[in-house]
Amino acid sequence: AQKVTQAQTEISVVEKEDVTLDCVYETRDTTYYLFWYKQPPSGELVFLIRRNSFDEQNEISGRYSWNFQKSTSSFNFTITASQVVDSAVYFCALSEAWDNDMRFGAGTRLTVKP
Amino acid sequence: EPEVTQTPSHQVTQMGQEVILRCVPISNHLYFYWYRQILGQKVEFLVSFYNNEISEKSEIFDDQFSVERPDGSNFTLKIRSTKLEDSAMYFCASFTSKGLVSYNEQFFGPGTRLTVL
């Protein structure tokens, strides 16, 4: 069974601090996909990244970076030089290759204070 | 850019009433999904739909729920007799392909907030 754990319920930082959101997953499949979504106060789900299990390269997109480590079943997300607009709930999710049904973690609420 | 649309954005209903939530997936997508998010909680998978039938459903998706694609463009979620605990945001999503050849993320609609009084 697939499972995603986001142990950090809430994180609060001051603007310009770096922050890392943790995600640990469980799956029995060898092929799977990992996702991060941002949910701002307006409620929509904003896609940030998708990673497949065969691609362990870390990725950087502007102030965002992702660290995928299969050895520890983790897919952590770092925001560098955080901004107030980064305040949102961030969800990590997993889908297994045979089916694209996504399983979400509980989410981490990030608050960035000015 | 193509997008998934959902109507209405907010639906208020009385307990016991039937509601239909509507979604228009991206036109060339083949796989359709409904997810639910109770306020303050995580997003939960409800059901997936392919080739005019349910391909998988979660334990949440009981006999009170049904889905259909009535006209080749809309994808609907019906709740027959709403309960207070059905109050949630309901997200529709679509996907172009399945399994190992899928290189695109699921596209989520903006959601319908259902409030059951």
PDB file of C-alpha atoms in Angstrom, chain A residues 4 31 33 35 37 39 42-45 47 50 52 54 91 97-107 109, chain B residues 33 35 37 41-45 48 55-56 89 91 95 97-106 108-110:
ATOM      1  CA  VAL A   4       3.009   9.536   2.253  1.00  0.00           C
ATOM      2  CA  THR A  31       8.067   2.489 -10.579  1.00  0.00           C
ATOM      3  CA  TYR A  33       5.780   9.130  -9.261  1.00  0.00           C
ATOM      4  CA  PHE A  35       4.622  15.182  -6.636  1.00  0.00           C
ATOM      5  CA  TYR A  37       1.554  20.691  -4.811  1.00  0.00           C
ATOM      6  CA  GLN A  39      -2.363  25.082  -1.935  1.00  0.00           C
ATOM      7  CA  SER A  42      -7.584  30.523  -2.275  1.00  0.00           C
ATOM      8  CA  GLY A  43      -7.787  26.715  -2.212  1.00  0.00           C
ATOM      9  CA  GLU A  44      -6.643  25.551  -5.624  1.00  0.00           C
ATOM     10  CA  LEU A  45      -3.936  22.928  -6.040  1.00  0.00           C
ATOM     11  CA  PHE A  47       1.381  21.741  -9.398  1.00  0.00           C
ATOM     12  CA  ARG A  50       6.603  15.546 -10.661  1.00  0.00           C
ATOM     13  CA  ASN A  52       9.548   9.467 -11.425  1.00  0.00           C
ATOM     14  CA  PHE A  54      14.033   6.284 -12.045  1.00  0.00           C
ATOM     15  CA  PHE A  91       1.333  18.635  -0.169  1.00  0.00           C
ATOM     16  CA  ALA A  97       2.968   3.286 -12.016  1.00  0.00           C
ATOM     17  CA  TRP A  98       0.124   0.865 -12.536  1.00  0.00           C
ATOM     18  CA  ASP A  99      -2.452   3.452 -11.605  1.00  0.00           C
ATOM     19  CA  ASN A 100      -2.330   7.189 -11.427  1.00  0.00           C
ATOM     20  CA  ASP A 101      -4.473   7.541  -8.329  1.00  0.00           C
ATOM     21  CA  MET A 102      -2.547   9.885  -6.105  1.00  0.00           C
ATOM     22  CA  ARG A 103      -2.112   9.518  -2.381  1.00  0.00           C
ATOM     23  CA  PHE A 104      -1.429  12.766  -0.595  1.00  0.00           C
ATOM     24  CA  GLY A 105       0.407  13.479   2.606  1.00  0.00           C
ATOM     25  CA  ALA A 106      -1.292  15.452   5.334  1.00  0.00           C
ATOM     26  CA  GLY A 107       0.346  18.660   4.185  1.00  0.00           C
ATOM     27  CA  ARG A 109       1.368  24.678   6.459  1.00  0.00           C
TER      28      ARG A 109
ATOM     29  CA  TYR B  33     -10.626  11.526 -11.098  1.00  0.00           C
ATOM     30  CA  TYR B  35     -10.705  13.871  -4.955  1.00  0.00           C
ATOM     31  CA  GLN B  37     -10.550  17.579   0.844  1.00  0.00           C
ATOM     32  CA  GLN B  41      -7.261  17.981   6.057  1.00  0.00           C
ATOM     33  CA  LYS B  42      -5.429  16.199   3.296  1.00  0.00           C
ATOM     34  CA  VAL B  43      -6.625  15.592  -0.215  1.00  0.00           C
ATOM     35  CA  GLU B  44      -8.198  12.139  -0.500  1.00  0.00           C
ATOM     36  CA  PHE B  45      -8.740  10.035  -3.588  1.00  0.00           C
ATOM     37  CA  SER B  48     -10.948   7.119 -11.062  1.00  0.00           C
ATOM     38  CA  SER B  55     -11.392   1.857 -12.703  1.00  0.00           C
ATOM     39  CA  GLU B  56     -10.747   2.281  -8.999  1.00  0.00           C
ATOM     40  CA  MET B  89     -13.805  20.755  -1.341  1.00  0.00           C
ATOM     41  CA  PHE B  91     -11.448  18.427  -6.911  1.00  0.00           C
ATOM     42  CA  PHE B  95      -4.798  12.755 -17.003  1.00  0.00           C
ATOM     43  CA  SER B  97      -2.448   8.488 -20.108  1.00  0.00           C
ATOM     44  CA  LYS B  98      -1.717   5.796 -17.600  1.00  0.00           C
ATOM     45  CA  GLY B  99       1.187   3.844 -16.252  1.00  0.00           C
ATOM     46  CA  LEU B 100       4.679   3.847 -17.582  1.00  0.00           C
ATOM     47  CA  VAL B 101       3.969   6.041 -20.572  1.00  0.00           C
ATOM     48  CA  SER B 102       2.467   8.839 -18.558  1.00  0.00           C
ATOM     49  CA  TYR B 103       4.745  11.833 -18.548  1.00  0.00           C
ATOM     50  CA  ASN B 104       2.247  14.463 -17.594  1.00  0.00           C
ATOM     51  CA  GLU B 105       1.024  15.412 -14.197  1.00  0.00           C
ATOM     52  CA  GLN B 106      -2.613  15.183 -13.287  1.00  0.00           C
ATOM     53  CA  PHE B 108      -6.598  19.550 -11.135  1.00  0.00           C
ATOM     54  CA  GLY B 109      -9.604  21.772 -11.451  1.00  0.00           C
ATOM     55  CA  PRO B 110     -10.107  24.696  -9.077  1.00  0.00           C
TER      56      PRO B 110
END
